[in-house]
Structure formats: structure tokens, C-alpha cells
């Protein structure tokens, strides 16, 4: 899995590319932990490049969300592909981490500050 990260006004955008599974879930956790440690607990997680995710990936998402919220921020998911969206909805993870179409929609209070 590949991860790219970019600071945006008011949040950090982390984009994943590849499967999120047992072999790669740790990379997701590290990217979120790094953002929080660097003082940016508001995170947009772009899943446009993620074709599939397993239960380890789901656990990593929930853990990442918890870390962001404990630091006073939040984690928002954007651009989930159909298979990943279905998994998140079927497992009720989408209730904890609502799905958004764009980063601007995920943190609408920041869209006007651009």
C-alpha cells in the first residue's frame, strides 16, 4: 500500500492506494499517529485508491479515529469505492466514521477558509 499525505487548511489529507489488510494496516495507523503527533488531529482519509479492505483494515480505521478524537480532532473518510463503502456500511463502521464525497464536504467549516 502507498500513502501520501498533504496538509490542507485546517486538516491533513491522507490518501491510501492499495489493499488495506493485515500486511498494510500498520502503515495506516502510523500515518494517522504521525499527523496527530505533528499537531494535526483533523484528518481526511481518502480511500479512492483502495479497492478492498479486510477486518484488520476496519480495525485500523476505528483505532485511527479514536486516536484523532482523543487528540481533539476527528477522522473523516472520503471517496470510498463501492466495495469498501459497502463493507463500511454493512459492518456499521460508517455510523462511527460517516462517508463523504469530498474533503470539502467532510470538513465544511474549512471549505470557506480556502
CSV table of C-alpha atoms in Angstrom, one decimal:
chain,number,residue,atom,x,y,z
A,1,UNK,CA,0.0,0.0,0.0
A,2,UNK,CA,1.2,3.5,-0.8
A,3,UNK,CA,0.3,6.5,1.4
A,4,UNK,CA,0.6,10.2,0.5
A,5,UNK,CA,-0.1,13.0,2.9
A,6,UNK,CA,-0.7,16.7,2.4
A,7,UNK,CA,-1.6,19.5,4.8
A,8,UNK,CA,-4.7,21.4,3.9
A,9,UNK,CA,-6.1,24.5,5.7
A,10,UNK,CA,-7.5,23.0,8.9
A,11,UNK,CA,-6.8,19.3,8.3
A,12,UNK,CA,-4.4,16.8,6.9
A,13,UNK,CA,-5.4,14.7,3.9
A,14,UNK,CA,-4.0,11.2,3.8
A,15,UNK,CA,-4.6,9.2,0.6
A,16,UNK,CA,-4.2,5.5,0.5
A,17,UNK,CA,-3.6,3.4,-2.6
A,18,UNK,CA,-3.8,-0.4,-2.4
A,19,UNK,CA,-5.4,-3.0,-0.3
A,20,UNK,CA,-5.8,-2.3,3.5
A,21,UNK,CA,-5.3,-5.6,5.2
A,22,UNK,CA,-3.2,-7.4,7.7
A,23,UNK,CA,0.0,-6.5,5.9
A,24,UNK,CA,-0.7,-2.8,5.5
A,25,UNK,CA,-3.0,-1.7,8.3
A,26,UNK,CA,0.0,-0.7,10.4
A,27,UNK,CA,1.0,1.8,7.8
A,28,UNK,CA,-2.4,3.5,8.1
A,29,UNK,CA,-2.1,3.6,11.9
A,30,UNK,CA,1.4,5.1,11.6
A,31,UNK,CA,0.3,7.8,9.2
A,32,UNK,CA,-2.5,8.9,11.5
A,33,UNK,CA,-0.3,8.7,14.6
A,34,UNK,CA,2.3,10.9,12.8
A,35,UNK,CA,-0.4,13.5,11.9
A,36,UNK,CA,-1.6,13.6,15.5
A,37,UNK,CA,1.9,13.9,16.8
A,38,UNK,CA,2.6,16.7,14.4
A,39,UNK,CA,-0.4,18.6,15.8
A,40,UNK,CA,-2.9,17.9,13.1
A,41,UNK,CA,-5.7,15.7,14.6
A,42,UNK,CA,-8.2,16.6,12.0
A,43,UNK,CA,-7.7,14.1,9.2
A,44,UNK,CA,-9.4,13.3,5.9
A,45,UNK,CA,-8.7,9.8,4.8
A,46,UNK,CA,-9.0,9.5,1.0
A,47,UNK,CA,-9.9,5.9,0.1
A,48,UNK,CA,-10.3,6.4,-3.7
A,49,UNK,CA,-7.2,4.2,-4.3
A,50,UNK,CA,-8.4,1.3,-2.0
A,51,UNK,CA,-10.1,-1.5,-3.9
A,52,UNK,CA,-10.6,-3.8,-0.9
A,53,UNK,CA,-10.3,-3.8,2.9
A,54,UNK,CA,-10.4,-6.7,5.4
A,55,UNK,CA,-11.3,-6.8,9.0
A,56,UNK,CA,-7.8,-5.7,10.1
A,57,UNK,CA,-8.3,-2.6,7.9
A,58,UNK,CA,-11.6,-1.9,9.6
A,59,UNK,CA,-10.0,-2.2,13.0
A,60,UNK,CA,-7.2,0.2,11.9
A,61,UNK,CA,-9.8,2.7,10.8
A,62,UNK,CA,-11.6,2.6,14.1
A,63,UNK,CA,-8.3,2.8,16.1
A,64,UNK,CA,-7.2,5.8,13.9
A,65,UNK,CA,-10.5,7.5,14.5
A,66,UNK,CA,-10.1,7.0,18.2
A,67,UNK,CA,-6.5,8.5,18.2
A,68,UNK,CA,-7.7,11.6,16.3
A,69,UNK,CA,-10.7,12.2,18.5
A,70,UNK,CA,-8.6,11.7,21.7
A,71,UNK,CA,-6.3,14.4,20.4
A,72,UNK,CA,-9.3,16.8,19.9
A,73,UNK,CA,-9.8,16.2,16.2
A,74,UNK,CA,-11.7,13.7,14.0
A,75,UNK,CA,-11.1,11.4,11.1
A,76,UNK,CA,-13.4,11.6,8.1
A,77,UNK,CA,-13.5,9.2,5.2
A,78,UNK,CA,-13.8,10.4,1.6
A,79,UNK,CA,-14.1,8.8,-1.9
A,80,UNK,CA,-14.6,5.2,-0.7
A,81,UNK,CA,-15.0,2.9,-3.7
A,82,UNK,CA,-18.2,0.8,-3.9
A,83,UNK,CA,-16.8,-2.4,-2.4
A,84,UNK,CA,-15.2,-0.6,0.5
A,85,UNK,CA,-18.3,1.6,1.0
A,86,UNK,CA,-20.4,-1.5,1.2
A,87,UNK,CA,-18.1,-3.1,3.7
A,88,UNK,CA,-18.1,0.0,5.9
A,89,UNK,CA,-21.9,0.3,5.8
A,90,UNK,CA,-22.5,-3.5,6.3
A,91,UNK,CA,-20.3,-3.6,9.4
A,92,UNK,CA,-21.8,-0.3,10.8
A,93,UNK,CA,-18.3,1.3,10.7
A,94,UNK,CA,-19.9,4.0,8.6
A,95,UNK,CA,-22.0,5.0,11.6
A,96,UNK,CA,-18.9,5.8,13.5
A,97,UNK,CA,-17.0,7.2,10.5
A,98,UNK,CA,-19.5,8.8,8.2
A,99,UNK,CA,-18.6,8.6,4.5
A,100,UNK,CA,-18.2,11.8,2.4
A,101,UNK,CA,-17.8,12.5,-1.3
A,102,UNK,CA,-15.1,15.2,-0.9
A,103,UNK,CA,-12.7,16.7,1.7
A,104,UNK,CA,-14.7,19.9,1.5
A,105,UNK,CA,-17.8,18.0,2.4
A,106,UNK,CA,-16.0,16.2,5.2
A,107,UNK,CA,-14.9,19.4,6.9
A,108,UNK,CA,-17.2,22.0,5.5
A,109,UNK,CA,-16.1,24.7,8.0
A,110,UNK,CA,-12.7,24.6,6.3
A,111,UNK,CA,-14.0,25.0,2.8
A,112,UNK,CA,-14.8,28.6,3.3
A,113,UNK,CA,-11.3,29.3,4.6
A,114,UNK,CA,-9.6,28.4,1.3
